[in-house]
Amino acid sequence: MNRTLLVSLICLFLNILNSSVAQPLVDSLRMELEGYKLRDTVRVNRLNKAAYQLFTVNLEQIPPLLEEAILLADSINYDYGKAEGTRILGLYYYYHSDFDIALDLYDSALKVNKRAQDHSIEASCLNNSAVIYYRQGNYPRALDFYQRALRIFEQNEDQLGIGRCLDNIAIIHSEQKDYKNGIEYFQQSLELRRSVGDESGIGTSLNNIGELYFELEEYDQANTYFIEALAIKEKVGDQTSIASILRNIGLILLEKNDLNSAIDNFSRALEVSESIGFKYGMCMSYIHFGTVYLKKGDLNLAKQNTNKGLHLATELSLLDEITNAHSQLSEIYAAEGSFRKAYDHHVLFTQYNDSIFNSENIKRISDLENKYLFEKEKQQILFENEKEQLVLTEDNKRLQERAQYNFIGLLIALTLLFIIGWFYVTLRQLTKKVKLKNEQLKQYDNEKNLLIGLVAHDLMSPINNIMGLTGIVLSSEDGLQSDNKKYLGYIQQTGQRLSHMIRRILDVSAIEAQNLQLNMEEHDLSEILQGVAFSFQSTLEKKGIKLSVSNTNVANAVAKVDKDYLIQVLENLVSNAIKFSKPNTEVKLLLSVEADTLTIRIQDEGPGISEEDKKKLFGIYQKLEAKPTDGESSTGLGLSIAKKYVEAMDGEISVQSELGEGTTFLISFPRG
């Protein structure tokens, strides 16, 4: 059910639009554009307004209007008009699921808006970008953008904007399975929308609350909210939300085993989605059909519908739906006795679920990128050569036309000889550089092959375990009995270890190839610590460990860092602290200032580190004597990567520890 919250996000975007605008109003705006020919700020605003209204009428007429608005605004230095047009264009690409293009457009709009200083544009771009980061599973970054947008909405007393942010923060809580807190945020949003009379927004909030009650398995309560939300959405004509709510009601009927009624609701949802070209809704309906027919025992219809859903999910790059479709196909093939196909789909499910990247593909991409850089330099040399030839041709023509001016002709000839000599020397230098670059590329390739060889031994062990355990299950004659289920559990654990190893190898490859791109900006370290602590809630609860965050004597904790890489370093160190901590102990995140230096401390009550281990602590592929308390695995790469990231940001990392006394890692940055 959580995946249907994504539809709620789409609804939140559409709620921004004025859904009550009819075709006559759009025609009126077009007449205004045709009657107003001046190329000024008024025309820019009318173009943007017309494009915005077209979201409820015809999406494909939007881009030409916005392209004219953006170009005109740029030509007359109208920053507000350019930022607004770029923001609306980002919304258009989001609606078409082109998320990377949408993110680039929101970022461009924010940069232009720094000059325009319009708070509504800034907050909208932050909120919309956060929705995409949520879709991509980057919850800390999504939460950061939501909070930044929320502060702007609150400062400007924008009640509808506050409501949208509350909804989005609630959805992140639900992804962390914190449904009760999610319901509280949705209830706050519902009351706010009722106070301002936002009817469509009220329907969205009711649907969101119903989805969280569904996750809590309180189906009757959930159904009450869905029915009320459906009535409102049908009244305002929000077809996207209608399709979503019909699917939600169908899922409740599915849980109650009322399969025929569930099919009726999924069919209505599919019809609505097809009528508006809503591919995400069509994808979800087909997958739900597959679930119903699997329960009914009609395996052919189950396969047909699930494969249709998988096709659409692949087209839209919906990772969650691709993963679920493969899992469902594995169940279907197992039910009909096609165990080989069931196994193949289960492998695909595991790969998508664990986000395992194919190392051969990564190497191929890296090779292509290197070849591209080489060809780019080669083409640059050829371009310079052609340019110089054009210069020579033009000069010779002028010499022929002005032959009577012997002195001038001689001077031009000497100049040309100098240019030719300079070009010859420059060409030789560039040729040497290209040759050197080619040798460096070969060296990098050898280093990557050596890296693969170094970890081959560690990788072969889990691979052999997977192959051995799989052989036991597949050769069994008695089906999946309890022992075989245990073996499948071992397969899953081993696969997770393999995934972790591969991720670390890719991190090392990026660092060693010097492809590390930093985005250094000033950030409040206390806010970053709070976000990191929030992301470990489920892990802490599972292991029974407390995590506290404390800021001591820090009035202004701003430092210039790359936020994404710093979060990765902190998450690695906190994860290690949790691994080596016993239940009922505490991990502390401390932030302090000393002179002009900000220091972060990650402190645990674990077994501590010996003096011998301290010497090799930040080396690559180093294993320590201490072992994680729950048998967690490690590639030995994490701390070496953390050290490189910190030093790349002009910081320092060190450790303080004694055996039996716990461990404290210290990260220091110059104060902003």
PDB file of N, CA and C in Angstrom, residues 9 32 47 149 153 156-157 179 222 239 261 265 307 316 325 334 344 357 392 478 496 515 529 538 646 662:
ATOM      1  N   LEU A   9       1.443  11.867  -3.975  1.00  0.00           N
ATOM      2  CA  LEU A   9       2.369  12.952  -4.292  1.00  0.00           C
ATOM      3  C   LEU A   9       1.991  13.610  -5.617  1.00  0.00           C
ATOM      4  N   GLU A  32      -5.901  36.655 -25.548  1.00  0.00           N
ATOM      5  CA  GLU A  32      -5.108  37.744 -24.978  1.00  0.00           C
ATOM      6  C   GLU A  32      -3.695  37.741 -25.552  1.00  0.00           C
ATOM      7  N   LEU A  47       2.097  34.252 -20.996  1.00  0.00           N
ATOM      8  CA  LEU A  47       2.530  32.946 -21.510  1.00  0.00           C
ATOM      9  C   LEU A  47       2.605  31.923 -20.375  1.00  0.00           C
ATOM     10  N   ALA A 149      11.478  23.980   2.485  1.00  0.00           N
ATOM     11  CA  ALA A 149      10.256  24.540   1.885  1.00  0.00           C
ATOM     12  C   ALA A 149       9.253  24.931   2.967  1.00  0.00           C
ATOM     13  N   PHE A 153       7.224  28.496   3.612  1.00  0.00           N
ATOM     14  CA  PHE A 153       5.763  28.580   3.651  1.00  0.00           C
ATOM     15  C   PHE A 153       5.292  29.193   4.972  1.00  0.00           C
ATOM     16  N   ASN A 156       5.833  32.946   5.202  1.00  0.00           N
ATOM     17  CA  ASN A 156       4.918  33.709   4.353  1.00  0.00           C
ATOM     18  C   ASN A 156       3.459  33.375   4.628  1.00  0.00           C
ATOM     19  N   GLU A 157       3.214  32.565   5.695  1.00  0.00           N
ATOM     20  CA  GLU A 157       1.852  32.197   6.109  1.00  0.00           C
ATOM     21  C   GLU A 157       1.049  31.611   4.944  1.00  0.00           C
ATOM     22  N   TYR A 179       3.719   4.681  11.278  1.00  0.00           N
ATOM     23  CA  TYR A 179       2.416   5.052  10.756  1.00  0.00           C
ATOM     24  C   TYR A 179       1.656   5.996  11.682  1.00  0.00           C
ATOM     25  N   ALA A 222      -9.952   2.370   7.526  1.00  0.00           N
ATOM     26  CA  ALA A 222      -9.373   2.828   6.264  1.00  0.00           C
ATOM     27  C   ALA A 222     -10.452   3.021   5.212  1.00  0.00           C
ATOM     28  N   GLN A 239      -9.459  13.070 -11.675  1.00  0.00           N
ATOM     29  CA  GLN A 239      -9.456  11.701 -12.195  1.00  0.00           C
ATOM     30  C   GLN A 239      -8.273  10.882 -11.673  1.00  0.00           C
ATOM     31  N   SER A 261     -15.473  -8.416  -6.113  1.00  0.00           N
ATOM     32  CA  SER A 261     -15.634  -6.972  -5.886  1.00  0.00           C
ATOM     33  C   SER A 261     -14.304  -6.242  -6.064  1.00  0.00           C
ATOM     34  N   ASN A 265     -13.414  -3.014  -8.712  1.00  0.00           N
ATOM     35  CA  ASN A 265     -12.765  -1.736  -8.376  1.00  0.00           C
ATOM     36  C   ASN A 265     -11.496  -1.514  -9.188  1.00  0.00           C
ATOM     37  N   ASN A 307       2.630  -9.275 -16.218  1.00  0.00           N
ATOM     38  CA  ASN A 307       3.609  -8.912 -17.254  1.00  0.00           C
ATOM     39  C   ASN A 307       3.286  -7.554 -17.872  1.00  0.00           C
ATOM     40  N   LEU A 316       8.512   3.225 -17.241  1.00  0.00           N
ATOM     41  CA  LEU A 316       8.509   4.423 -16.391  1.00  0.00           C
ATOM     42  C   LEU A 316       9.643   4.427 -15.373  1.00  0.00           C
ATOM     43  N   ALA A 325       6.625  -6.778  -9.246  1.00  0.00           N
ATOM     44  CA  ALA A 325       6.166  -7.599 -10.365  1.00  0.00           C
ATOM     45  C   ALA A 325       6.993  -8.879 -10.482  1.00  0.00           C
ATOM     46  N   ALA A 334       5.929 -20.560  -9.612  1.00  0.00           N
ATOM     47  CA  ALA A 334       6.067 -21.617  -8.616  1.00  0.00           C
ATOM     48  C   ALA A 334       4.745 -22.360  -8.442  1.00  0.00           C
ATOM     49  N   ASP A 344      14.284 -17.791 -11.707  1.00  0.00           N
ATOM     50  CA  ASP A 344      14.830 -16.651 -12.467  1.00  0.00           C
ATOM     51  C   ASP A 344      14.198 -15.341 -12.011  1.00  0.00           C
ATOM     52  N   PHE A 357      24.305  -3.536  -8.520  1.00  0.00           N
ATOM     53  CA  PHE A 357      24.733  -3.091  -9.830  1.00  0.00           C
ATOM     54  C   PHE A 357      25.656  -4.137 -10.450  1.00  0.00           C
ATOM     55  N   LEU A 392      44.075  30.407 -43.019  1.00  0.00           N
ATOM     56  CA  LEU A 392      45.066  30.449 -44.107  1.00  0.00           C
ATOM     57  C   LEU A 392      44.401  30.758 -45.452  1.00  0.00           C
ATOM     58  N   ASP A 478      11.195 -32.925  -1.947  1.00  0.00           N
ATOM     59  CA  ASP A 478      10.035 -32.775  -1.070  1.00  0.00           C
ATOM     60  C   ASP A 478       9.533 -31.333  -1.016  1.00  0.00           C
ATOM     61  N   GLN A 496      22.945 -10.331   0.473  1.00  0.00           N
ATOM     62  CA  GLN A 496      23.082  -8.988   1.048  1.00  0.00           C
ATOM     63  C   GLN A 496      24.558  -8.655   1.291  1.00  0.00           C
ATOM     64  N   ASN A 515      37.484  10.492  -9.715  1.00  0.00           N
ATOM     65  CA  ASN A 515      36.226  10.988 -10.270  1.00  0.00           C
ATOM     66  C   ASN A 515      35.337  11.605  -9.195  1.00  0.00           C
ATOM     67  N   LEU A 529      23.319  16.223  11.562  1.00  0.00           N
ATOM     68  CA  LEU A 529      23.359  15.157  12.573  1.00  0.00           C
ATOM     69  C   LEU A 529      21.955  14.673  12.896  1.00  0.00           C
ATOM     70  N   SER A 538      14.767   2.536  12.722  1.00  0.00           N
ATOM     71  CA  SER A 538      14.337   1.135  12.680  1.00  0.00           C
ATOM     72  C   SER A 538      15.463   0.195  13.089  1.00  0.00           C
ATOM     73  N   VAL A 646      36.487  12.820   3.912  1.00  0.00           N
ATOM     74  CA  VAL A 646      36.696  13.909   4.874  1.00  0.00           C
ATOM     75  C   VAL A 646      37.870  14.773   4.445  1.00  0.00           C
ATOM     76  N   GLY A 662      35.196   1.378  24.941  1.00  0.00           N
ATOM     77  CA  GLY A 662      34.429   2.002  23.869  1.00  0.00           C
ATOM     78  C   GLY A 662      35.327   2.753  22.895  1.00  0.00           C
TER      79      GLY A 662
END
